[in-house]
Amino acid sequence: MACSLSQSSNPPPRRRNLLSFFGIFFAEMSRVVGAFVGMLEQKLQVLEAVGATTAYTSVCPLVGASVGQHMRHSLDHCARAAEAVEAVAAGSSRPLLAYDVRRRGGGAETDAAAAADVVVRARDGVVGALSKDPSLLHADVVAQFATSAEQDSFHDVPSTIQRELSFVSHHA
C-alpha cells in the first residue's frame, strides 16, 4: 500500500480549474504560463486523489521517498518561481530564486491540504501578476543552484521569469 494512490474518503476541497477559464488568455500571453498552470492543476488532481491517506506520507521502498516528499520538493521550486514573479511585479529588480532552499519535514510534505494551498498560492500569484502585466515574463531574475552536495557553494545564473517558469514546469 505504501506506493499506491488510492481514492481518499477525505480529499482536500476541490479547487476550480483556472486553466480552462484562462485558456485563451494563456494562449495569447505565453504557452509557458499555460504549461506552469497546467502542471499545478495536475498537482491538485494528485492531491485530491491521495488526500489525507497514509499513501501521502508512506515511503515507497522503490524510490525511497513518499508522495508528500516528492510533492514538497517540486512545490519548493514552484514557490520560488511564483515568489520571483510577485517580487518583480512589486518592483524588485533581479530577484533571486534560491532553488536549493528546502522546506523539509512538514507542511506540504506531510499534509496534502497544506500542499494544495501552496499550489493555489503559486498559481494565483503568477496568474494575478502576469494578467496585469504580461511583460513581466521578460523580467530579469537570478537563479541560484548549489554546486556541492554540502550546499556550501552556490552558482548564480542570470535568467528571466519566462525561462524559470519553463524550468519549473519541466522539473516538476
GROMACS .gro file of N, CA and C in nm:
model
  516
    1MET      N    1   0.082  -0.121   0.000
    1MET     CA    2   0.000   0.000   0.000
    1MET      C    3   0.085   0.125   0.000
    2ALA      N    4   0.211   0.115   0.040
    2ALA     CA    5   0.294   0.234   0.055
    2ALA      C    6   0.310   0.311  -0.074
    3CYS      N    7   0.308   0.245  -0.189
    3CYS     CA    8   0.330   0.314  -0.316
    3CYS      C    9   0.202   0.344  -0.393
    4SER      N   10   0.093   0.290  -0.349
    4SER     CA   11  -0.028   0.306  -0.428
    4SER      C   12  -0.099   0.437  -0.396
    5LEU      N   13  -0.168   0.488  -0.494
    5LEU     CA   14  -0.251   0.606  -0.477
    5LEU      C   15  -0.395   0.557  -0.473
    6SER      N   16  -0.460   0.576  -0.362
    6SER     CA   17  -0.599   0.533  -0.353
    6SER      C   18  -0.688   0.653  -0.330
    7GLN      N   19  -0.813   0.639  -0.369
    7GLN     CA   20  -0.910   0.746  -0.351
    7GLN      C   21  -0.931   0.771  -0.203
    8SER      N   22  -0.919   0.894  -0.160
    8SER     CA   23  -0.935   0.929  -0.020
    8SER      C   24  -1.082   0.949   0.012
    9SER      N   25  -1.116   0.917   0.135
    9SER     CA   26  -1.252   0.946   0.179
    9SER      C   27  -1.264   1.091   0.222
   10ASN      N   28  -1.150   1.158   0.239
   10ASN     CA   29  -1.149   1.297   0.283
   10ASN      C   30  -1.055   1.381   0.199
   11PRO      N   31  -1.079   1.399   0.069
   11PRO     CA   32  -0.985   1.477  -0.013
   11PRO      C   33  -0.990   1.626   0.024
   12PRO      N   34  -0.881   1.698  -0.007
   12PRO     CA   35  -0.885   1.842   0.014
   12PRO      C   36  -1.000   1.903  -0.068
   13PRO      N   37  -1.051   2.018  -0.030
   13PRO     CA   38  -1.160   2.078  -0.107
   13PRO      C   39  -1.121   2.092  -0.254
   14ARG      N   40  -1.213   2.061  -0.339
   14ARG     CA   41  -1.187   2.068  -0.483
   14ARG      C   42  -1.161   2.213  -0.524
   15ARG      N   43  -1.054   2.233  -0.596
   15ARG     CA   44  -1.016   2.367  -0.644
   15ARG      C   45  -1.068   2.382  -0.786
   16ARG      N   46  -1.114   2.499  -0.818
   16ARG     CA   47  -1.165   2.516  -0.954
   16ARG      C   48  -1.051   2.522  -1.053
   17ASN      N   49  -1.075   2.476  -1.169
   17ASN     CA   50  -0.974   2.466  -1.273
   17ASN      C   51  -0.968   2.596  -1.350
   18LEU      N   52  -0.865   2.676  -1.322
   18LEU     CA   53  -0.849   2.804  -1.390
   18LEU      C   54  -0.791   2.789  -1.530
   19LEU      N   55  -0.730   2.673  -1.557
   19LEU     CA   56  -0.668   2.655  -1.687
   19LEU      C   57  -0.769   2.672  -1.799
   20SER      N   58  -0.886   2.610  -1.788
   20SER     CA   59  -0.984   2.622  -1.895
   20SER      C   60  -1.040   2.764  -1.901
   21PHE      N   61  -1.057   2.828  -1.788
   21PHE     CA   62  -1.109   2.965  -1.784
   21PHE      C   63  -1.014   3.062  -1.852
   22PHE      N   64  -0.885   3.044  -1.828
   22PHE     CA   65  -0.785   3.135  -1.884
   22PHE      C   66  -0.720   3.082  -2.010
   23GLY      N   67  -0.773   2.975  -2.068
   23GLY     CA   68  -0.711   2.912  -2.183
   23GLY      C   69  -0.676   3.007  -2.296
   24ILE      N   70  -0.770   3.089  -2.337
   24ILE     CA   71  -0.743   3.183  -2.446
   24ILE      C   72  -0.641   3.287  -2.401
   25PHE      N   73  -0.655   3.336  -2.279
   25PHE     CA   74  -0.562   3.434  -2.224
   25PHE      C   75  -0.419   3.380  -2.228
   26PHE      N   76  -0.399   3.255  -2.182
   26PHE     CA   77  -0.266   3.198  -2.178
   26PHE      C   78  -0.213   3.172  -2.318
   27ALA      N   79  -0.297   3.129  -2.409
   27ALA     CA   80  -0.251   3.102  -2.545
   27ALA      C   81  -0.194   3.227  -2.608
   28GLU      N   82  -0.256   3.340  -2.581
   28GLU     CA   83  -0.206   3.465  -2.636
   28GLU      C   84  -0.086   3.518  -2.558
   29MET      N   85  -0.085   3.502  -2.427
   29MET     CA   86   0.021   3.559  -2.345
   29MET      C   87   0.147   3.474  -2.348
   30SER      N   88   0.133   3.347  -2.321
   30SER     CA   89   0.252   3.263  -2.317
   30SER      C   90   0.214   3.117  -2.297
   31ARG      N   91   0.266   3.033  -2.384
   31ARG     CA   92   0.247   2.889  -2.365
   31ARG      C   93   0.316   2.844  -2.237
   32VAL      N   94   0.420   2.916  -2.198
   32VAL     CA   95   0.494   2.883  -2.076
   32VAL      C   96   0.403   2.895  -1.954
   33VAL      N   97   0.325   3.002  -1.947
   33VAL     CA   98   0.236   3.021  -1.833
   33VAL      C   99   0.128   2.914  -1.834
   34GLY      N  100   0.078   2.881  -1.950
   34GLY     CA  101  -0.021   2.774  -1.961
   34GLY      C  102   0.035   2.642  -1.913
   35ALA      N  103   0.161   2.613  -1.947
   35ALA     CA  104   0.225   2.490  -1.901
   35ALA      C  105   0.243   2.491  -1.749
   36PHE      N  106   0.283   2.606  -1.694
   36PHE     CA  107   0.301   2.619  -1.549
   36PHE      C  108   0.169   2.595  -1.476
   37VAL      N  109   0.064   2.660  -1.522
   37VAL     CA  110  -0.066   2.645  -1.457
   37VAL      C  111  -0.119   2.503  -1.478
   38GLY      N  112  -0.100   2.447  -1.595
   38GLY     CA  113  -0.144   2.310  -1.620
   38GLY      C  114  -0.075   2.210  -1.528
   39MET      N  115   0.056   2.229  -1.507
   39MET     CA  116   0.130   2.142  -1.417
   39MET      C  117   0.076   2.156  -1.275
   40LEU      N  118   0.045   2.278  -1.232
   40LEU     CA  119  -0.011   2.298  -1.098
   40LEU      C  120  -0.148   2.233  -1.085
   41GLU      N  121  -0.229   2.241  -1.190
   41GLU     CA  122  -0.360   2.176  -1.187
   41GLU      C  123  -0.346   2.025  -1.176
   42GLN      N  124  -0.245   1.967  -1.242
   42GLN     CA  125  -0.219   1.823  -1.228
   42GLN      C  126  -0.182   1.788  -1.084
   43LYS      N  127  -0.106   1.875  -1.020
   43LYS     CA  128  -0.072   1.852  -0.880
   43LYS      C  129  -0.197   1.850  -0.792
   44LEU      N  130  -0.290   1.942  -0.819
   44LEU     CA  131  -0.415   1.942  -0.743
   44LEU      C  132  -0.492   1.813  -0.762
   45GLN      N  133  -0.490   1.758  -0.885
   45GLN     CA  134  -0.558   1.631  -0.910
   45GLN      C  135  -0.493   1.517  -0.831
   46VAL      N  136  -0.361   1.515  -0.827
   46VAL     CA  137  -0.291   1.413  -0.747
   46VAL      C  138  -0.327   1.429  -0.600
   47LEU      N  139  -0.325   1.552  -0.552
   47LEU     CA  140  -0.356   1.577  -0.411
   47LEU      C  141  -0.499   1.537  -0.377
   48GLU      N  142  -0.591   1.559  -0.469
   48GLU     CA  143  -0.729   1.516  -0.446
   48GLU      C  144  -0.738   1.364  -0.442
   49ALA      N  145  -0.664   1.297  -0.530
   49ALA     CA  146  -0.669   1.150  -0.535
   49ALA      C  147  -0.608   1.088  -0.408
   50VAL      N  148  -0.500   1.144  -0.360
   50VAL     CA  149  -0.432   1.089  -0.244
   50VAL      C  150  -0.497   1.137  -0.115
   51GLY      N  151  -0.532   1.265  -0.110
   51GLY     CA  152  -0.597   1.321   0.006
   51GLY      C  153  -0.520   1.299   0.135
   52ALA      N  154  -0.591   1.276   0.241
   52ALA     CA  155  -0.531   1.261   0.374
   52ALA      C  156  -0.501   1.116   0.407
   53THR      N  157  -0.479   1.034   0.307
   53THR     CA  158  -0.449   0.892   0.330
   53THR      C  159  -0.304   0.875   0.370
   54THR      N  160  -0.271   0.757   0.421
   54THR     CA  161  -0.133   0.727   0.456
   54THR      C  162  -0.044   0.718   0.333
   55ALA      N  163  -0.104   0.701   0.215
   55ALA     CA  164  -0.025   0.694   0.092
   55ALA      C  165   0.055   0.823   0.071
   56TYR      N  166   0.008   0.934   0.123
   56TYR     CA  167   0.077   1.062   0.104
   56TYR      C  168   0.208   1.067   0.182
   57THR      N  169   0.213   1.003   0.298
   57THR     CA  170   0.332   1.010   0.382
   57THR      C  171   0.411   0.880   0.391
   58SER      N  172   0.356   0.772   0.339
   58SER     CA  173   0.426   0.643   0.343
   58SER      C  174   0.539   0.644   0.242
   59VAL      N  175   0.657   0.600   0.286
   59VAL     CA  176   0.773   0.595   0.198
   59VAL      C  177   0.764   0.473   0.108
   60CYS      N  178   0.777   0.496  -0.021
   60CYS     CA  179   0.777   0.388  -0.119
   60CYS      C  180   0.918   0.329  -0.125
   61PRO      N  181   0.933   0.199  -0.100
   61PRO     CA  182   1.067   0.141  -0.098
   61PRO      C  183   1.138   0.144  -0.233
   62LEU      N  184   1.062   0.154  -0.342
   62LEU     CA  185   1.125   0.158  -0.475
   62LEU      C  186   1.200   0.288  -0.500
   63VAL      N  187   1.150   0.399  -0.446
   63VAL     CA  188   1.213   0.530  -0.472
   63VAL      C  189   1.269   0.594  -0.346
   64GLY      N  190   1.239   0.538  -0.230
   64GLY     CA  191   1.295   0.587  -0.105
   64GLY      C  192   1.236   0.718  -0.055
   65ALA      N  193   1.118   0.752  -0.101
   65ALA     CA  194   1.053   0.875  -0.056
   65ALA      C  195   0.902   0.858  -0.068
   66SER      N  196   0.830   0.947  -0.002
   66SER     CA  197   0.684   0.943  -0.008
   66SER      C  198   0.633   1.035  -0.119
   67VAL      N  199   0.505   1.021  -0.150
   67VAL     CA  200   0.440   1.115  -0.243
   67VAL      C  201   0.456   1.257  -0.188
   68GLY      N  202   0.437   1.272  -0.058
   68GLY     CA  203   0.448   1.404   0.004
   68GLY      C  204   0.587   1.465  -0.009
   69GLN      N  205   0.690   1.383   0.005
   69GLN     CA  206   0.827   1.434  -0.011
   69GLN      C  207   0.853   1.478  -0.154
   70HIS      N  208   0.806   1.401  -0.250
   70HIS     CA  209   0.821   1.442  -0.390
   70HIS      C  210   0.740   1.569  -0.419
   71MET      N  211   0.619   1.575  -0.366
   71MET     CA  212   0.534   1.691  -0.386
   71MET      C  213   0.600   1.816  -0.327
   72ARG      N  214   0.650   1.805  -0.204
   72ARG     CA  215   0.715   1.919  -0.140
   72ARG      C  216   0.835   1.966  -0.220
   73HIS      N  217   0.915   1.872  -0.270
   73HIS     CA  218   1.033   1.909  -0.349
   73HIS      C  219   0.994   1.992  -0.471
   74SER      N  220   0.897   1.944  -0.545
   74SER     CA  221   0.858   2.019  -0.665
   74SER      C  222   0.786   2.149  -0.630
   75LEU      N  223   0.710   2.149  -0.521
   75LEU     CA  224   0.642   2.272  -0.481
   75LEU      C  225   0.740   2.377  -0.430
   76ASP      N  226   0.853   2.335  -0.375
   76ASP     CA  227   0.957   2.432  -0.339
   76ASP      C  228   0.998   2.512  -0.462
   77HIS      N  229   1.017   2.442  -0.574
   77HIS     CA  230   1.055   2.508  -0.698
   77HIS      C  231   0.942   2.599  -0.749
   78CYS      N  232   0.820   2.549  -0.744
   78CYS     CA  233   0.705   2.629  -0.789
   78CYS      C  234   0.693   2.757  -0.707
   79ALA      N  235   0.710   2.744  -0.576
   79ALA     CA  236   0.700   2.860  -0.488
   79ALA      C  237   0.810   2.961  -0.518
   80ARG      N  238   0.933   2.914  -0.545
   80ARG     CA  239   1.042   3.008  -0.578
   80ARG      C  240   1.006   3.088  -0.704
   81ALA      N  241   0.953   3.021  -0.805
   81ALA     CA  242   0.917   3.091  -0.929
   81ALA      C  243   0.804   3.190  -0.906
   82ALA      N  244   0.702   3.149  -0.832
   82ALA     CA  245   0.589   3.239  -0.804
   82ALA      C  246   0.634   3.358  -0.721
   83GLU      N  247   0.721   3.335  -0.624
   83GLU     CA  248   0.772   3.446  -0.542
   83GLU      C  249   0.850   3.545  -0.627
   84ALA      N  250   0.925   3.495  -0.725
   84ALA     CA  251   1.001   3.584  -0.814
   84ALA      C  252   0.907   3.667  -0.901
   85VAL      N  253   0.801   3.605  -0.953
   85VAL     CA  254   0.703   3.679  -1.033
   85VAL      C  255   0.641   3.790  -0.948
   86GLU      N  256   0.600   3.756  -0.828
   86GLU     CA  257   0.537   3.856  -0.740
   86GLU      C  258   0.636   3.965  -0.699
   87ALA      N  259   0.763   3.929  -0.678
   87ALA     CA  260   0.864   4.029  -0.642
   87ALA      C  261   0.888   4.127  -0.756
   88VAL      N  262   0.897   4.076  -0.879
   88VAL     CA  263   0.915   4.164  -0.995
   88VAL      C  264   0.792   4.253  -1.011
   89ALA      N  265   0.674   4.198  -0.992
   89ALA     CA  266   0.551   4.277  -1.003
   89ALA      C  267   0.547   4.388  -0.898
   90ALA      N  268   0.610   4.363  -0.782
   90ALA     CA  269   0.613   4.464  -0.675
   90ALA      C  270   0.727   4.563  -0.691
   91GLY      N  271   0.807   4.547  -0.799
   91GLY     CA  272   0.912   4.644  -0.827
   91GLY      C  273   1.053   4.598  -0.796
   92SER      N  274   1.070   4.475  -0.753
   92SER     CA  275   1.204   4.424  -0.724
   92SER      C  276   1.284   4.408  -0.852
   93SER      N  277   1.411   4.438  -0.844
   93SER     CA  278   1.500   4.424  -0.958
   93SER      C  279   1.584   4.298  -0.943
   94ARG      N  280   1.574   4.207  -1.038
   94ARG     CA  281   1.652   4.084  -1.041
   94ARG      C  282   1.643   4.001  -0.913
   95PRO      N  283   1.522   3.958  -0.875
   95PRO     CA  284   1.510   3.876  -0.754
   95PRO      C  285   1.585   3.744  -0.769
   96LEU      N  286   1.623   3.688  -0.655
   96LEU     CA  287   1.697   3.563  -0.651
   96LEU      C  288   1.601   3.446  -0.631
   97LEU      N  289   1.614   3.344  -0.716
   97LEU     CA  290   1.540   3.219  -0.699
   97LEU      C  291   1.639   3.117  -0.643
   98ALA      N  292   1.639   3.099  -0.513
   98ALA     CA  293   1.732   3.008  -0.446
   98ALA      C  294   1.668   2.869  -0.443
   99TYR      N  295   1.692   2.792  -0.549
   99TYR     CA  296   1.626   2.663  -0.565
   99TYR      C  297   1.666   2.560  -0.460
  100ASP      N  298   1.782   2.575  -0.401
  100ASP     CA  299   1.825   2.475  -0.303
  100ASP      C  300   1.786   2.510  -0.161
  101VAL      N  301   1.701   2.609  -0.143
  101VAL     CA  302   1.640   2.634  -0.013
  101VAL      C  303   1.525   2.535   0.000
  102ARG      N  304   1.533   2.449   0.099
  102ARG     CA  305   1.435   2.341   0.115
  102ARG      C  306   1.349   2.364   0.239
  103ARG      N  307   1.226   2.320   0.232
  103ARG     CA  308   1.134   2.327   0.346
  103ARG      C  309   1.094   2.186   0.386
  104ARG      N  310   1.194   2.107   0.423
  104ARG     CA  311   1.172   1.965   0.453
  104ARG      C  312   1.102   1.945   0.587
  105GLY      N  313   1.026   1.835   0.593
  105GLY     CA  314   0.978   1.785   0.720
  105GLY      C  315   0.840   1.827   0.766
  106GLY      N  316   0.772   1.910   0.700
  106GLY     CA  317   0.640   1.950   0.748
  106GLY      C  318   0.558   2.013   0.638
  107GLY      N  319   0.449   2.073   0.677
  107GLY     CA  320   0.364   2.144   0.581
  107GLY      C  321   0.328   2.060   0.462
  108ALA      N  322   0.371   2.103   0.346
  108ALA     CA  323   0.336   2.038   0.220
  108ALA      C  324   0.389   1.896   0.210
  109GLU      N  325   0.488   1.861   0.290
  109GLU     CA  326   0.546   1.726   0.285
  109GLU      C  327   0.461   1.624   0.359
  110THR      N  328   0.389   1.670   0.460
  110THR     CA  329   0.313   1.577   0.544
  110THR      C  330   0.162   1.598   0.540
  111ASP      N  331   0.117   1.704   0.475
  111ASP     CA  332  -0.025   1.740   0.476
  111ASP      C  333  -0.069   1.777   0.335
  112ALA      N  334  -0.152   1.693   0.273
  112ALA     CA  335  -0.197   1.718   0.136
  112ALA      C  336  -0.274   1.848   0.124
  113ALA      N  337  -0.351   1.885   0.225
  113ALA     CA  338  -0.425   2.012   0.219
  113ALA      C  339  -0.330   2.131   0.221
  114ALA      N  340  -0.222   2.123   0.299
  114ALA     CA  341  -0.122   2.231   0.301
  114ALA      C  342  -0.052   2.239   0.165
  115ALA      N  343  -0.026   2.124   0.103
  115ALA     CA  344   0.035   2.123  -0.029
  115ALA      C  345  -0.059   2.188  -0.131
  116ALA      N  346  -0.188   2.158  -0.122
  116ALA     CA  347  -0.286   2.219  -0.213
  116ALA      C  348  -0.287   2.371  -0.196
  117ASP      N  349  -0.273   2.419  -0.074
  117ASP     CA  350  -0.268   2.563  -0.050
  117ASP      C  351  -0.145   2.626  -0.117
  118VAL      N  352  -0.031   2.557  -0.114
  118VAL     CA  353   0.090   2.607  -0.182
  118VAL      C  354   0.065   2.615  -0.332
  119VAL      N  355   0.001   2.513  -0.387
  119VAL     CA  356  -0.030   2.510  -0.530
  119VAL      C  357  -0.119   2.629  -0.567
  120VAL      N  358  -0.225   2.649  -0.492
  120VAL     CA  359  -0.320   2.757  -0.522
  120VAL      C  360  -0.252   2.894  -0.510
  121ARG      N  361  -0.170   2.912  -0.407
  121ARG     CA  362  -0.099   3.041  -0.391
  121ARG      C  363  -0.005   3.066  -0.509
  122ALA      N  364   0.069   2.964  -0.551
  122ALA     CA  365   0.161   2.980  -0.664
  122ALA      C  366   0.084   3.012  -0.791
  123ARG      N  367  -0.019   2.935  -0.816
  123ARG     CA  368  -0.100   2.957  -0.938
  123ARG      C  369  -0.162   3.096  -0.939
  124ASP      N  370  -0.229   3.133  -0.829
  124ASP     CA  371  -0.298   3.261  -0.825
  124ASP      C  372  -0.201   3.379  -0.827
  125GLY      N  373  -0.084   3.363  -0.765
  125GLY     CA  374   0.016   3.470  -0.767
  125GLY      C  375   0.069   3.495  -0.906
  126VAL      N  376   0.102   3.388  -0.977
  126VAL     CA  377   0.155   3.402  -1.114
  126VAL      C  378   0.047   3.454  -1.208
  127VAL      N  379  -0.071   3.396  -1.202
  127VAL     CA  380  -0.181   3.441  -1.289
  127VAL      C  381  -0.216   3.587  -1.260
  128GLY      N  382  -0.225   3.622  -1.133
  128GLY     CA  383  -0.261   3.759  -1.096
  128GLY      C  384  -0.161   3.861  -1.146
  129ALA      N  385  -0.034   3.835  -1.123
  129ALA     CA  386   0.070   3.931  -1.164
  129ALA      C  387   0.081   3.940  -1.315
  130LEU      N  388   0.082   3.826  -1.384
  130LEU     CA  389   0.101   3.828  -1.529
  130LEU      C  390  -0.023   3.873  -1.605
  131SER      N  391  -0.141   3.857  -1.546
  131SER     CA  392  -0.261   3.908  -1.613
  131SER      C  393  -0.262   4.061  -1.611
  132LYS      N  394  -0.200   4.120  -1.510
  132LYS     CA  395  -0.190   4.267  -1.503
  132LYS      C  396  -0.078   4.319  -1.592
  133ASP      N  397   0.031   4.243  -1.604
  133ASP     CA  398   0.146   4.290  -1.682
  133ASP      C  399   0.220   4.171  -1.743
  134PRO      N  400   0.178   4.128  -1.864
  134PRO     CA  401   0.243   4.014  -1.929
  134PRO      C  402   0.391   4.037  -1.959
  135SER      N  403   0.435   4.163  -1.964
  135SER     CA  404   0.575   4.190  -1.994
  135SER      C  405   0.667   4.142  -1.882
  136LEU      N  406   0.610   4.109  -1.765
  136LEU     CA  407   0.692   4.057  -1.655
  136LEU      C  408   0.762   3.927  -1.693
  137LEU      N  409   0.709   3.855  -1.792
  137LEU     CA  410   0.773   3.732  -1.838
  137LEU      C  411   0.917   3.755  -1.880
  138HIS      N  412   0.947   3.876  -1.926
  138HIS     CA  413   1.081   3.906  -1.978
  138HIS      C  414   1.169   3.973  -1.873
  139ALA      N  415   1.121   3.985  -1.750
  139ALA     CA  416   1.198   4.048  -1.644
  139ALA      C  417   1.317   3.961  -1.605
  140ASP      N  418   1.426   4.028  -1.570
  140ASP     CA  419   1.547   3.959  -1.529
  140ASP      C  420   1.535   3.907  -1.385
  141VAL      N  421   1.586   3.787  -1.365
  141VAL     CA  422   1.596   3.726  -1.233
  141VAL      C  423   1.732   3.658  -1.225
  142VAL      N  424   1.765   3.607  -1.107
  142VAL     CA  425   1.887   3.530  -1.089
  142VAL      C  426   1.848   3.395  -1.028
  143ALA      N  427   1.882   3.288  -1.098
  143ALA     CA  428   1.858   3.153  -1.046
  143ALA      C  429   1.985   3.108  -0.975
  144GLN      N  430   1.968   3.054  -0.855
  144GLN     CA  431   2.084   3.010  -0.777
  144GLN      C  432   2.077   2.861  -0.750
  145PHE      N  433   2.189   2.793  -0.774
  145PHE     CA  434   2.197   2.649  -0.755
  145PHE      C  435   2.318   2.614  -0.670
  146ALA      N  436   2.306   2.515  -0.583
  146ALA     CA  437   2.419   2.465  -0.507
  146ALA      C  438   2.513   2.392  -0.601
  147THR      N  439   2.643   2.411  -0.581
  147THR     CA  440   2.741   2.344  -0.666
  147THR      C  441   2.815   2.235  -0.589
  148SER      N  442   2.769   2.208  -0.467
  148SER     CA  443   2.828   2.099  -0.389
  148SER      C  444   2.717   2.030  -0.311
  149ALA      N  445   2.738   1.904  -0.279
  149ALA     CA  446   2.638   1.829  -0.203
  149ALA      C  447   2.619   1.888  -0.064
  150GLU      N  448   2.721   1.951  -0.010
  150GLU     CA  449   2.713   2.011   0.123
  150GLU      C  450   2.639   2.145   0.121
  151GLN      N  451   2.608   2.193   0.002
  151GLN     CA  452   2.541   2.322  -0.018
  151GLN      C  453   2.616   2.436   0.050
  152ASP      N  454   2.750   2.433   0.036
  152ASP     CA  455   2.830   2.542   0.089
  152ASP      C  456   2.888   2.629  -0.022
  153SER      N  457   2.853   2.597  -0.145
  153SER     CA  458   2.898   2.673  -0.261
  153SER      C  459   2.781   2.686  -0.357
  154PHE      N  460   2.761   2.805  -0.410
  154PHE     CA  461   2.645   2.831  -0.496
  154PHE      C  462   2.689   2.900  -0.625
  155HIS      N  463   2.609   2.881  -0.728
  155HIS     CA  464   2.633   2.944  -0.857
  155HIS      C  465   2.509   3.022  -0.897
  156ASP      N  466   2.526   3.149  -0.929
  156ASP     CA  467   2.416   3.234  -0.973
  156ASP      C  468   2.413   3.240  -1.125
  157VAL      N  469   2.294   3.223  -1.182
  157VAL     CA  470   2.276   3.221  -1.326
  157VAL      C  471   2.175   3.329  -1.366
  158PRO      N  472   2.216   3.425  -1.450
  158PRO     CA  473   2.119   3.525  -1.498
  158PRO      C  474   2.010   3.456  -1.578
  159SER      N  475   1.886   3.499  -1.560
  159SER     CA  476   1.775   3.433  -1.627
  159SER      C  477   1.659   3.532  -1.641
  160THR      N  478   1.544   3.480  -1.681
  160THR     CA  479   1.421   3.558  -1.690
  160THR      C  480   1.307   3.481  -1.624
  161ILE      N  481   1.200   3.551  -1.597
  161ILE     CA  482   1.080   3.486  -1.542
  161ILE      C  483   1.032   3.376  -1.637
  162GLN      N  484   1.028   3.405  -1.766
  162GLN     CA  485   0.979   3.306  -1.862
  162GLN      C  486   1.065   3.180  -1.860
  163ARG      N  487   1.194   3.195  -1.855
  163ARG     CA  488   1.285   3.080  -1.852
  163ARG      C  489   1.265   2.998  -1.723
  164GLU      N  490   1.248   3.066  -1.612
  164GLU     CA  491   1.233   2.995  -1.485
  164GLU      C  492   1.097   2.927  -1.473
  165LEU      N  493   0.992   2.987  -1.526
  165LEU     CA  494   0.862   2.918  -1.530
  165LEU      C  495   0.872   2.793  -1.617
  166SER      N  496   0.950   2.802  -1.726
  166SER     CA  497   0.972   2.685  -1.812
  166SER      C  498   1.046   2.576  -1.737
  167PHE      N  499   1.154   2.615  -1.668
  167PHE     CA  500   1.232   2.519  -1.592
  167PHE      C  501   1.146   2.449  -1.488
  168VAL      N  502   1.072   2.527  -1.410
  168VAL     CA  503   0.991   2.469  -1.303
  168VAL      C  504   0.882   2.377  -1.360
  169SER      N  505   0.820   2.418  -1.469
  169SER     CA  506   0.716   2.334  -1.531
  169SER      C  507   0.774   2.200  -1.576
  170HIS      N  508   0.894   2.204  -1.628
  170HIS     CA  509   0.961   2.083  -1.676
  170HIS      C  510   1.009   1.998  -1.558
  171HIS      N  511   1.066   2.060  -1.458
  171HIS     CA  512   1.124   1.989  -1.344
  171HIS      C  513   1.017   1.926  -1.255
  172ALA      N  514   0.905   1.993  -1.242
  172ALA     CA  515   0.800   1.947  -1.151
  172ALA      C  516   0.723   1.833  -1.210
   0.00000   0.00000   0.00000
